[in-house]
């Protein structure tokens, strides 16, 4: 059953990474289903090194309704030449996703070599509409990582809950950096920083501070401005931060904003929250616009919507603000108490700038779930 596969030698790993290596060689039959949420960064991760390690700490809000549900059926693999996995998306075979899954499984197999002896029938679906322009890589990689950890737990009943979650975040990170933040909720932090003692670049941790009540039910309505796929991938965008003329200052700013946001989440200071979150969103896009080659992911409607939000905020004094991901869509962030007024504003003034009038009403969530 051993396929003479050479696994990375242990000396290549740091002490912290070593604790994530789990060796087993007897394949088993096992089935796992996990649901993992998407997340939106409030302090952005843009620029990486090594194996998807961030150049600065990031701070994210875990979503509730935008989720990926994945089932993995593990069976013994017949031989090293037989297929390693199959993949269904919404019950249909999707070969376009194979290279990304193959690359992910290959990377993580250094930390769970036993999966090389398994065949994995992977089946996945998203709660949010496909081609809505919402990146599903964070929730997808997190859900798959959790299914793999479920398999590991079955083989190692002594695995603690804590190690289960941190290793799931560690594995998810190897698939897509921001996926590390899609395991827990309502807020997670990822990347070494001076605020949280056990912070690390290797995996994300849930925020343990007492989150102010206003943020415990915070709303995120995602305006679908552009459903198309991104013209520039985030991997290329991260790469363009190497040698970027403003990179070093950006990393300093991100650390400062991270520190400030860590306090704001406890104090509930909404004005300070808006200041940081909108500045982070526009800085992310400024980095894109000033890299070489330069690129723009916002669309004219993104800018119209941002200006409408600013006008609405000065007219009503309501604490509505926005953030952006690496794309044209706009995340509207606001307290639950203002849902009625903001809903009318979205319907009457913003939805006309959304592709096919589409938007998704989501809110802060508690993290991934085993189904
Ligand atoms: O997870 P990646 O490698 O696709 O990078 C995502 C980066 C941003 O979404 C733009 C910011 C972030 O922190 O999520």
mmCIF file of C-alpha atoms and ligand atoms in Angstrom:
data_model
loop_
_atom_site.group_PDB
_atom_site.id
_atom_site.type_symbol
_atom_site.label_atom_id
_atom_site.label_comp_id
_atom_site.label_asym_id
_atom_site.label_seq_id
_atom_site.Cartn_x
_atom_site.Cartn_y
_atom_site.Cartn_z
ATOM 1 C CA UNK A 1 0.000 0.000 0.000
ATOM 2 C CA UNK A 2 2.972 2.354 0.427
ATOM 3 C CA UNK A 3 3.603 4.199 -2.797
ATOM 4 C CA UNK A 4 7.246 5.112 -2.126
ATOM 5 C CA UNK A 5 6.270 8.748 -2.144
ATOM 6 C CA UNK A 6 9.055 10.910 -0.722
ATOM 7 C CA UNK A 7 7.541 13.302 1.765
ATOM 8 C CA UNK A 8 9.252 16.553 2.711
ATOM 9 C CA UNK A 9 11.902 15.885 5.345
ATOM 10 C CA UNK A 10 11.001 17.082 8.792
ATOM 11 C CA UNK A 11 13.909 19.513 9.035
ATOM 12 C CA UNK A 12 12.163 21.718 6.484
ATOM 13 C CA UNK A 13 9.488 22.581 9.016
ATOM 14 C CA UNK A 14 9.629 25.022 11.884
ATOM 15 C CA UNK A 15 8.785 23.747 15.374
ATOM 16 C CA UNK A 16 5.319 25.295 15.052
ATOM 17 C CA UNK A 17 4.612 23.560 11.784
ATOM 18 C CA UNK A 18 5.882 20.208 13.055
ATOM 19 C CA UNK A 19 2.977 19.937 15.453
ATOM 20 C CA UNK A 20 0.697 19.786 12.409
ATOM 21 C CA UNK A 21 2.265 16.686 10.877
ATOM 22 C CA UNK A 22 0.117 13.606 11.350
ATOM 23 C CA UNK A 23 1.310 10.303 9.942
ATOM 24 C CA UNK A 24 -0.945 7.356 9.288
ATOM 25 C CA UNK A 25 -0.808 4.698 6.630
ATOM 26 C CA UNK A 26 -3.958 2.594 6.925
ATOM 27 C CA UNK A 27 -6.652 3.965 4.653
ATOM 28 C CA UNK A 28 -10.186 4.029 6.009
ATOM 29 C CA UNK A 29 -13.754 4.524 4.868
ATOM 30 C CA UNK A 30 -15.063 7.803 6.193
ATOM 31 C CA UNK A 31 -17.586 10.475 5.257
ATOM 32 C CA UNK A 32 -17.490 14.072 6.445
ATOM 33 C CA UNK A 33 -19.674 17.101 5.709
ATOM 34 C CA UNK A 34 -18.727 20.616 6.797
ATOM 35 C CA UNK A 35 -20.139 24.051 6.116
ATOM 36 C CA UNK A 36 -17.680 26.958 6.135
ATOM 37 C CA UNK A 37 -18.480 30.652 5.783
ATOM 38 C CA UNK A 38 -16.950 33.322 3.619
ATOM 39 C CA UNK A 39 -15.273 36.220 5.400
ATOM 40 C CA UNK A 40 -14.571 39.858 4.640
ATOM 41 C CA UNK A 41 -11.363 41.521 5.800
ATOM 42 C CA UNK A 42 -11.699 44.809 7.687
ATOM 43 C CA UNK A 43 -7.923 45.210 7.852
ATOM 44 C CA UNK A 44 -6.686 43.745 4.586
ATOM 45 C CA UNK A 45 -4.064 41.155 3.774
ATOM 46 C CA UNK A 46 -2.302 42.212 0.579
ATOM 47 C CA UNK A 47 1.272 41.021 0.101
ATOM 48 C CA UNK A 48 2.601 37.618 1.054
ATOM 49 C CA UNK A 49 5.769 35.557 1.366
ATOM 50 C CA UNK A 50 6.667 31.882 1.664
ATOM 51 C CA UNK A 51 3.760 29.444 1.683
ATOM 52 C CA UNK A 52 0.910 31.957 1.753
ATOM 53 C CA UNK A 53 2.275 33.793 4.787
ATOM 54 C CA UNK A 54 0.962 37.343 5.185
ATOM 55 C CA UNK A 55 3.202 40.411 5.183
ATOM 56 C CA UNK A 56 0.898 42.084 7.710
ATOM 57 C CA UNK A 57 -1.806 41.012 10.179
ATOM 58 C CA UNK A 58 -5.412 41.081 8.996
ATOM 59 C CA UNK A 59 -8.715 41.306 10.863
ATOM 60 C CA UNK A 60 -11.903 39.847 9.434
ATOM 61 C CA UNK A 61 -15.621 39.578 9.939
ATOM 62 C CA UNK A 62 -16.999 36.075 9.444
ATOM 63 C CA UNK A 63 -20.165 35.919 7.354
ATOM 64 C CA UNK A 64 -23.198 33.860 8.199
ATOM 65 C CA UNK A 65 -25.212 33.072 5.060
ATOM 66 C CA UNK A 66 -22.492 33.045 2.391
ATOM 67 C CA UNK A 67 -21.211 29.512 2.930
ATOM 68 C CA UNK A 68 -19.757 26.530 1.109
ATOM 69 C CA UNK A 69 -20.962 23.062 2.072
ATOM 70 C CA UNK A 70 -18.607 20.219 1.235
ATOM 71 C CA UNK A 71 -18.845 16.453 1.670
ATOM 72 C CA UNK A 72 -15.841 14.202 1.278
ATOM 73 C CA UNK A 73 -16.245 10.457 0.996
ATOM 74 C CA UNK A 74 -12.921 8.789 1.841
ATOM 75 C CA UNK A 75 -12.261 5.281 0.533
ATOM 76 C CA UNK A 76 -8.989 3.332 0.128
ATOM 77 C CA UNK A 77 -7.123 4.369 -3.025
ATOM 78 C CA UNK A 78 -6.426 1.379 -5.232
ATOM 79 C CA UNK A 79 -2.920 2.283 -6.368
ATOM 80 C CA UNK A 80 -0.717 5.327 -6.776
ATOM 81 C CA UNK A 81 -1.741 5.479 -10.421
ATOM 82 C CA UNK A 82 -5.450 5.423 -9.709
ATOM 83 C CA UNK A 83 -7.254 8.728 -9.341
ATOM 84 C CA UNK A 84 -6.827 10.527 -6.044
ATOM 85 C CA UNK A 85 -10.036 12.506 -6.002
ATOM 86 C CA UNK A 86 -13.170 13.366 -7.921
ATOM 87 C CA UNK A 87 -14.974 16.676 -7.686
ATOM 88 C CA UNK A 88 -18.613 17.593 -8.090
ATOM 89 C CA UNK A 89 -19.853 21.156 -7.848
ATOM 90 C CA UNK A 90 -23.630 21.357 -7.469
ATOM 91 C CA UNK A 91 -23.713 17.638 -8.356
ATOM 92 C CA UNK A 92 -21.962 18.215 -11.673
ATOM 93 C CA UNK A 93 -18.455 17.150 -12.544
ATOM 94 C CA UNK A 94 -16.194 20.243 -12.658
ATOM 95 C CA UNK A 95 -12.810 19.548 -14.150
ATOM 96 C CA UNK A 96 -11.782 23.244 -14.251
ATOM 97 C CA UNK A 97 -11.386 23.104 -10.468
ATOM 98 C CA UNK A 98 -9.109 20.041 -10.585
ATOM 99 C CA UNK A 99 -5.733 21.839 -10.842
ATOM 100 C CA UNK A 100 -6.505 24.030 -7.818
ATOM 101 C CA UNK A 101 -7.700 21.054 -5.731
ATOM 102 C CA UNK A 102 -4.750 18.921 -6.853
ATOM 103 C CA UNK A 103 -2.328 21.689 -5.866
ATOM 104 C CA UNK A 104 -4.033 22.086 -2.495
ATOM 105 C CA UNK A 105 -4.048 18.351 -1.724
ATOM 106 C CA UNK A 106 -0.442 18.105 -2.774
ATOM 107 C CA UNK A 107 0.587 20.938 -0.448
ATOM 108 C CA UNK A 108 -1.315 19.676 2.544
ATOM 109 C CA UNK A 109 -0.281 16.038 2.084
ATOM 110 C CA UNK A 110 3.052 16.977 3.722
ATOM 111 C CA UNK A 111 1.047 17.493 6.915
ATOM 112 C CA UNK A 112 -1.189 14.415 6.556
ATOM 113 C CA UNK A 113 0.712 11.983 4.305
ATOM 114 C CA UNK A 114 -1.917 9.305 4.896
ATOM 115 C CA UNK A 115 -4.347 11.030 2.511
ATOM 116 C CA UNK A 116 -2.170 9.798 -0.360
ATOM 117 C CA UNK A 117 -3.594 6.332 0.378
ATOM 118 C CA UNK A 118 -7.175 7.553 0.198
ATOM 119 C CA UNK A 119 -9.491 8.276 -2.656
ATOM 120 C CA UNK A 120 -11.596 11.376 -1.950
ATOM 121 C CA UNK A 121 -14.955 11.930 -3.612
ATOM 122 C CA UNK A 122 -15.483 15.650 -3.013
ATOM 123 C CA UNK A 123 -18.849 17.266 -3.518
ATOM 124 C CA UNK A 124 -19.432 20.966 -2.928
ATOM 125 C CA UNK A 125 -22.015 23.708 -3.261
ATOM 126 C CA UNK A 126 -22.261 27.388 -2.358
ATOM 127 C CA UNK A 127 -25.211 29.157 -0.770
ATOM 128 C CA UNK A 128 -24.467 32.280 -2.787
ATOM 129 C CA UNK A 129 -25.133 32.410 -6.498
ATOM 130 C CA UNK A 130 -22.372 31.086 -8.701
ATOM 131 C CA UNK A 131 -20.863 33.835 -10.848
ATOM 132 C CA UNK A 132 -22.043 36.530 -8.455
ATOM 133 C CA UNK A 133 -18.502 37.870 -8.378
ATOM 134 C CA UNK A 134 -18.158 36.711 -4.774
ATOM 135 C CA UNK A 135 -14.923 34.821 -4.325
ATOM 136 C CA UNK A 136 -15.712 31.402 -2.904
ATOM 137 C CA UNK A 137 -12.121 30.273 -2.458
ATOM 138 C CA UNK A 138 -12.030 31.164 1.262
ATOM 139 C CA UNK A 139 -15.180 29.245 2.201
ATOM 140 C CA UNK A 140 -14.397 26.401 -0.238
ATOM 141 C CA UNK A 141 -10.855 25.815 1.002
ATOM 142 C CA UNK A 142 -11.974 26.077 4.626
ATOM 143 C CA UNK A 143 -14.803 23.542 4.139
ATOM 144 C CA UNK A 144 -12.450 21.097 2.417
ATOM 145 C CA UNK A 145 -9.762 21.548 5.091
ATOM 146 C CA UNK A 146 -12.372 20.805 7.775
ATOM 147 C CA UNK A 147 -13.443 17.583 6.024
ATOM 148 C CA UNK A 148 -9.792 16.523 5.922
ATOM 149 C CA UNK A 149 -9.449 17.283 9.624
ATOM 150 C CA UNK A 150 -12.592 15.241 10.254
ATOM 151 C CA UNK A 151 -10.787 12.302 8.631
ATOM 152 C CA UNK A 152 -7.704 12.951 10.786
ATOM 153 C CA UNK A 153 -9.850 13.098 13.926
ATOM 154 C CA UNK A 154 -11.342 9.719 13.028
ATOM 155 C CA UNK A 155 -7.823 8.257 12.936
ATOM 156 C CA UNK A 156 -6.642 10.154 15.998
ATOM 157 C CA UNK A 157 -9.373 10.399 18.602
ATOM 158 C CA UNK A 158 -6.954 12.206 20.956
ATOM 159 C CA UNK A 159 -6.784 15.225 18.655
ATOM 160 C CA UNK A 160 -7.888 18.222 20.754
ATOM 161 C CA UNK A 161 -10.596 20.618 19.536
ATOM 162 C CA UNK A 162 -8.071 23.384 19.664
ATOM 163 C CA UNK A 163 -5.568 21.592 17.413
ATOM 164 C CA UNK A 164 -8.435 20.499 15.137
ATOM 165 C CA UNK A 165 -9.388 24.126 14.480
ATOM 166 C CA UNK A 166 -5.923 25.631 14.293
ATOM 167 C CA UNK A 167 -4.757 22.913 11.914
ATOM 168 C CA UNK A 168 -7.914 23.372 9.798
ATOM 169 C CA UNK A 169 -7.062 27.079 9.539
ATOM 170 C CA UNK A 170 -3.415 26.215 8.811
ATOM 171 C CA UNK A 171 -4.422 23.831 5.986
ATOM 172 C CA UNK A 172 -7.043 26.209 4.570
ATOM 173 C CA UNK A 173 -4.357 28.922 4.417
ATOM 174 C CA UNK A 174 -2.305 26.716 2.117
ATOM 175 C CA UNK A 175 -5.261 26.702 -0.314
ATOM 176 C CA UNK A 176 -6.023 30.419 -0.163
ATOM 177 C CA UNK A 177 -4.533 32.807 2.394
ATOM 178 C CA UNK A 178 -7.805 34.406 3.458
ATOM 179 C CA UNK A 179 -9.371 30.932 3.893
ATOM 180 C CA UNK A 180 -7.415 30.684 7.163
ATOM 181 C CA UNK A 181 -9.976 33.188 8.537
ATOM 182 C CA UNK A 182 -13.030 31.134 7.486
ATOM 183 C CA UNK A 183 -12.995 28.572 10.304
ATOM 184 C CA UNK A 184 -14.137 30.637 13.287
ATOM 185 C CA UNK A 185 -16.265 33.683 14.036
ATOM 186 C CA UNK A 186 -17.555 36.287 14.636
ATOM 187 C CA UNK A 187 -14.170 37.998 14.100
ATOM 188 C CA UNK A 188 -10.806 36.453 13.396
ATOM 189 C CA UNK A 189 -7.238 37.686 13.356
ATOM 190 C CA UNK A 190 -4.461 36.272 11.253
ATOM 191 C CA UNK A 191 -0.795 37.206 11.187
ATOM 192 C CA UNK A 192 1.848 37.969 13.755
ATOM 193 C CA UNK A 193 1.081 41.156 15.659
ATOM 194 C CA UNK A 194 1.870 42.935 18.896
ATOM 195 C CA UNK A 195 -1.675 42.802 20.313
ATOM 196 C CA UNK A 196 -2.482 39.112 20.655
ATOM 197 C CA UNK A 197 0.106 37.054 22.470
ATOM 198 C CA UNK A 198 -0.234 33.806 20.530
ATOM 199 C CA UNK A 199 -0.675 35.431 17.111
ATOM 200 C CA UNK A 200 1.050 33.742 14.191
ATOM 201 C CA UNK A 201 1.330 33.918 10.419
ATOM 202 C CA UNK A 202 0.583 30.193 10.217
ATOM 203 C CA UNK A 203 -3.127 30.235 11.042
ATOM 204 C CA UNK A 204 -5.948 32.540 12.100
ATOM 205 C CA UNK A 205 -7.402 32.700 15.579
ATOM 206 C CA UNK A 206 -10.847 33.795 16.733
ATOM 207 C CA UNK A 207 -10.889 37.154 18.429
ATOM 208 C CA UNK A 208 -11.097 36.411 22.125
ATOM 209 C CA UNK A 209 -11.730 39.968 23.348
ATOM 210 C CA UNK A 210 -15.243 40.928 24.452
ATOM 211 C CA UNK A 211 -16.800 42.153 21.217
ATOM 212 C CA UNK A 212 -19.017 45.238 21.753
ATOM 213 C CA UNK A 213 -22.738 44.413 21.374
ATOM 214 C CA UNK A 214 -23.082 46.621 18.291
ATOM 215 C CA UNK A 215 -20.660 44.347 16.432
ATOM 216 C CA UNK A 216 -22.204 41.094 17.661
ATOM 217 C CA UNK A 217 -25.069 41.457 15.193
ATOM 218 C CA UNK A 218 -23.339 43.620 12.581
ATOM 219 C CA UNK A 219 -24.837 43.518 9.082
ATOM 220 C CA UNK A 220 -23.078 43.053 5.740
ATOM 221 C CA UNK A 221 -25.145 43.593 2.594
ATOM 222 C CA UNK A 222 -23.092 42.685 -0.455
ATOM 223 C CA UNK A 223 -23.926 44.700 -3.561
ATOM 224 C CA UNK A 224 -23.156 42.669 -6.676
ATOM 225 C CA UNK A 225 -21.744 45.370 -8.916
ATOM 226 C CA UNK A 226 -20.009 42.991 -11.302
ATOM 227 C CA UNK A 227 -20.639 39.261 -11.601
ATOM 228 C CA UNK A 228 -17.694 38.646 -13.912
ATOM 229 C CA UNK A 229 -14.469 36.930 -12.913
ATOM 230 C CA UNK A 230 -11.613 39.147 -11.832
ATOM 231 C CA UNK A 231 -9.256 40.373 -14.548
ATOM 232 C CA UNK A 232 -6.278 40.065 -12.212
ATOM 233 C CA UNK A 233 -6.047 37.157 -9.792
ATOM 234 C CA UNK A 234 -5.314 37.856 -6.148
ATOM 235 C CA UNK A 235 -2.162 35.693 -6.382
ATOM 236 C CA UNK A 236 -0.768 38.090 -8.973
ATOM 237 C CA UNK A 237 -1.946 41.088 -6.929
ATOM 238 C CA UNK A 238 -0.085 39.790 -3.842
ATOM 239 C CA UNK A 239 3.031 39.250 -5.942
ATOM 240 C CA UNK A 240 2.916 42.827 -7.180
ATOM 241 C CA UNK A 241 3.429 44.017 -3.601
ATOM 242 C CA UNK A 242 7.018 42.743 -3.879
ATOM 243 C CA UNK A 243 9.016 45.793 -4.856
ATOM 244 C CA UNK A 244 5.909 48.017 -4.748
ATOM 245 C CA UNK A 245 7.041 51.602 -4.000
ATOM 246 C CA UNK A 246 4.507 52.008 -1.167
ATOM 247 C CA UNK A 247 4.626 48.485 0.259
ATOM 248 C CA UNK A 248 6.681 49.149 3.391
ATOM 249 C CA UNK A 249 4.497 52.079 4.454
ATOM 250 C CA UNK A 250 1.389 50.059 3.699
ATOM 251 C CA UNK A 251 2.546 47.254 6.013
ATOM 252 C CA UNK A 252 3.210 49.795 8.782
ATOM 253 C CA UNK A 253 -0.234 51.330 8.231
ATOM 254 C CA UNK A 254 -1.913 47.897 8.302
ATOM 255 C CA UNK A 255 -0.240 47.104 11.636
ATOM 256 C CA UNK A 256 -1.396 50.452 13.062
ATOM 257 C CA UNK A 257 -4.951 49.938 11.776
ATOM 258 C CA UNK A 258 -4.965 46.410 13.160
ATOM 259 C CA UNK A 259 -4.019 47.733 16.578
ATOM 260 C CA UNK A 260 -6.681 50.453 16.467
ATOM 261 C CA UNK A 261 -9.418 48.100 15.233
ATOM 262 C CA UNK A 262 -8.641 45.626 18.021
ATOM 263 C CA UNK A 263 -9.632 48.382 20.484
ATOM 264 C CA UNK A 264 -12.607 49.655 18.464
ATOM 265 C CA UNK A 265 -14.201 46.201 18.357
ATOM 266 C CA UNK A 266 -14.311 46.310 22.179
ATOM 267 C CA UNK A 267 -15.261 49.995 22.607
ATOM 268 C CA UNK A 268 -17.926 50.049 19.877
ATOM 269 C CA UNK A 269 -16.701 53.428 18.550
ATOM 270 C CA UNK A 270 -18.470 53.447 15.179
ATOM 271 C CA UNK A 271 -16.914 56.675 13.872
ATOM 272 C CA UNK A 272 -13.450 55.260 14.425
ATOM 273 C CA UNK A 273 -14.569 51.953 12.872
ATOM 274 C CA UNK A 274 -15.766 53.701 9.697
ATOM 275 C CA UNK A 275 -12.526 55.675 9.442
ATOM 276 C CA UNK A 276 -10.351 52.551 9.519
ATOM 277 C CA UNK A 277 -12.532 50.233 7.449
ATOM 278 C CA UNK A 278 -13.101 52.607 4.533
ATOM 279 C CA UNK A 279 -9.466 53.666 4.525
ATOM 280 C CA UNK A 280 -8.410 49.983 4.399
ATOM 281 C CA UNK A 281 -10.724 49.298 1.453
ATOM 282 C CA UNK A 282 -9.476 52.253 -0.570
ATOM 283 C CA UNK A 283 -5.847 51.603 0.349
ATOM 284 C CA UNK A 284 -6.148 48.034 -0.945
ATOM 285 C CA UNK A 285 -7.360 49.359 -4.280
ATOM 286 C CA UNK A 286 -4.750 52.149 -4.259
ATOM 287 C CA UNK A 287 -2.063 49.484 -3.978
ATOM 288 C CA UNK A 288 -3.517 47.837 -7.087
ATOM 289 C CA UNK A 289 -3.658 51.112 -8.978
ATOM 290 C CA UNK A 290 -0.038 51.967 -8.143
ATOM 291 C CA UNK A 291 1.585 48.577 -8.729
ATOM 292 C CA UNK A 292 3.517 47.691 -11.853
ATOM 293 C CA UNK A 293 1.656 46.704 -13.913
ATOM 294 C CA UNK A 294 -1.182 48.807 -12.509
ATOM 295 C CA UNK A 295 -4.770 47.632 -12.564
ATOM 296 C CA UNK A 296 -8.242 48.725 -11.463
ATOM 297 C CA UNK A 297 -10.825 46.291 -10.141
ATOM 298 C CA UNK A 298 -13.447 48.875 -9.202
ATOM 299 C CA UNK A 299 -16.094 49.694 -11.778
ATOM 300 C CA UNK A 300 -17.819 53.057 -12.404
ATOM 301 C CA UNK A 301 -20.794 51.796 -10.362
ATOM 302 C CA UNK A 302 -18.500 51.001 -7.427
ATOM 303 C CA UNK A 303 -17.576 54.698 -7.285
ATOM 304 C CA UNK A 304 -21.166 55.871 -7.701
ATOM 305 C CA UNK A 305 -22.225 53.648 -4.808
ATOM 306 C CA UNK A 306 -19.370 54.847 -2.579
ATOM 307 C CA UNK A 307 -20.363 58.465 -3.184
ATOM 308 C CA UNK A 308 -24.008 57.655 -2.464
ATOM 309 C CA UNK A 309 -22.989 56.020 0.820
ATOM 310 C CA UNK A 310 -21.035 59.131 1.795
ATOM 311 C CA UNK A 311 -23.958 61.412 0.901
ATOM 312 C CA UNK A 312 -26.384 59.192 2.813
ATOM 313 C CA UNK A 313 -24.114 59.162 5.859
ATOM 314 C CA UNK A 314 -23.751 62.936 5.973
ATOM 315 C CA UNK A 315 -27.486 63.453 5.412
ATOM 316 C CA UNK A 316 -28.691 60.913 7.995
ATOM 317 C CA UNK A 317 -25.718 60.641 10.388
ATOM 318 C CA UNK A 318 -26.301 56.874 10.326
ATOM 319 C CA UNK A 319 -23.188 54.710 10.740
ATOM 320 C CA UNK A 320 -23.281 53.033 7.343
ATOM 321 C CA UNK A 321 -19.903 52.353 5.746
ATOM 322 C CA UNK A 322 -18.397 50.168 3.054
ATOM 323 C CA UNK A 323 -15.541 47.842 2.422
ATOM 324 C CA UNK A 324 -14.283 46.226 -0.779
ATOM 325 C CA UNK A 325 -12.727 42.896 -1.582
ATOM 326 C CA UNK A 326 -10.395 42.339 -4.526
ATOM 327 C CA UNK A 327 -13.203 43.154 -6.955
ATOM 328 C CA UNK A 328 -15.914 45.655 -7.840
ATOM 329 C CA UNK A 329 -18.557 44.504 -5.352
ATOM 330 C CA UNK A 330 -19.338 46.671 -2.337
ATOM 331 C CA UNK A 331 -19.909 45.341 1.194
ATOM 332 C CA UNK A 332 -22.202 47.632 3.178
ATOM 333 C CA UNK A 333 -21.522 47.409 6.906
ATOM 334 C CA UNK A 334 -23.963 48.700 9.522
ATOM 335 C CA UNK A 335 -25.553 47.958 12.907
ATOM 336 C CA UNK A 336 -28.650 45.738 13.072
ATOM 337 C CA UNK A 337 -30.684 48.583 14.609
ATOM 338 C CA UNK A 338 -30.576 50.482 11.292
ATOM 339 C CA UNK A 339 -31.778 47.658 9.038
ATOM 340 C CA UNK A 340 -35.186 49.240 8.207
ATOM 341 C CA UNK A 341 -33.806 52.612 7.044
ATOM 342 C CA UNK A 342 -30.787 51.157 5.253
ATOM 343 C CA UNK A 343 -32.912 48.538 3.502
ATOM 344 C CA UNK A 344 -34.996 51.290 1.926
ATOM 345 C CA UNK A 345 -31.836 53.192 0.929
ATOM 346 C CA UNK A 346 -30.420 50.054 -0.727
ATOM 347 C CA UNK A 347 -33.624 49.265 -2.575
ATOM 348 C CA UNK A 348 -34.363 52.789 -3.717
ATOM 349 C CA UNK A 349 -30.893 54.193 -4.334
ATOM 350 C CA UNK A 350 -28.271 51.485 -4.641
ATOM 351 C CA UNK A 351 -29.803 48.357 -6.167
ATOM 352 C CA UNK A 352 -30.046 50.079 -9.584
ATOM 353 C CA UNK A 353 -26.218 50.050 -9.707
ATOM 354 C CA UNK A 354 -26.062 46.299 -9.010
ATOM 355 C CA UNK A 355 -25.797 43.781 -11.845
ATOM 356 C CA UNK A 356 -29.323 42.415 -12.387
ATOM 357 C CA UNK A 357 -30.296 44.390 -9.259
ATOM 358 C CA UNK A 358 -28.644 41.695 -7.187
ATOM 359 C CA UNK A 359 -27.491 42.029 -3.560
ATOM 360 C CA UNK A 360 -27.049 39.575 -0.690
ATOM 361 C CA UNK A 361 -28.158 40.400 2.842
ATOM 362 C CA UNK A 362 -25.738 38.804 5.246
ATOM 363 C CA UNK A 363 -24.449 39.418 8.740
ATOM 364 C CA UNK A 364 -21.737 38.424 11.145
ATOM 365 C CA UNK A 365 -21.562 34.663 11.738
ATOM 366 C CA UNK A 366 -20.186 32.215 14.260
ATOM 367 C CA UNK A 367 -17.882 30.139 12.051
ATOM 368 C CA UNK A 368 -17.859 26.733 10.405
ATOM 369 C CA UNK A 369 -20.230 23.886 11.337
ATOM 370 C CA UNK A 370 -20.134 20.118 11.006
ATOM 371 C CA UNK A 371 -23.334 18.856 9.387
HETATM 372 O O1 LIG B 1 -6.956 34.743 -0.024
HETATM 373 P P1 LIG B 1 -6.312 35.382 -1.189
HETATM 374 O O2 LIG B 1 -4.902 34.913 -1.375
HETATM 375 O O3 LIG B 1 -7.143 35.279 -2.404
HETATM 376 O O4 LIG B 1 -6.164 36.947 -0.878
HETATM 377 C C1 LIG B 1 -7.282 37.729 -0.572
HETATM 378 C C2 LIG B 1 -6.914 39.132 -0.325
HETATM 379 C C3 LIG B 1 -8.069 40.077 -0.073
HETATM 380 O O5 LIG B 1 -9.302 39.431 -0.171
HETATM 381 C C4 LIG B 1 -8.049 41.191 -1.100
HETATM 382 C C5 LIG B 1 -7.929 40.754 1.281
HETATM 383 C C6 LIG B 1 -8.184 39.865 2.472
HETATM 384 O O6 LIG B 1 -7.543 40.091 3.494
HETATM 385 O O7 LIG B 1 -9.078 39.005 2.401
#
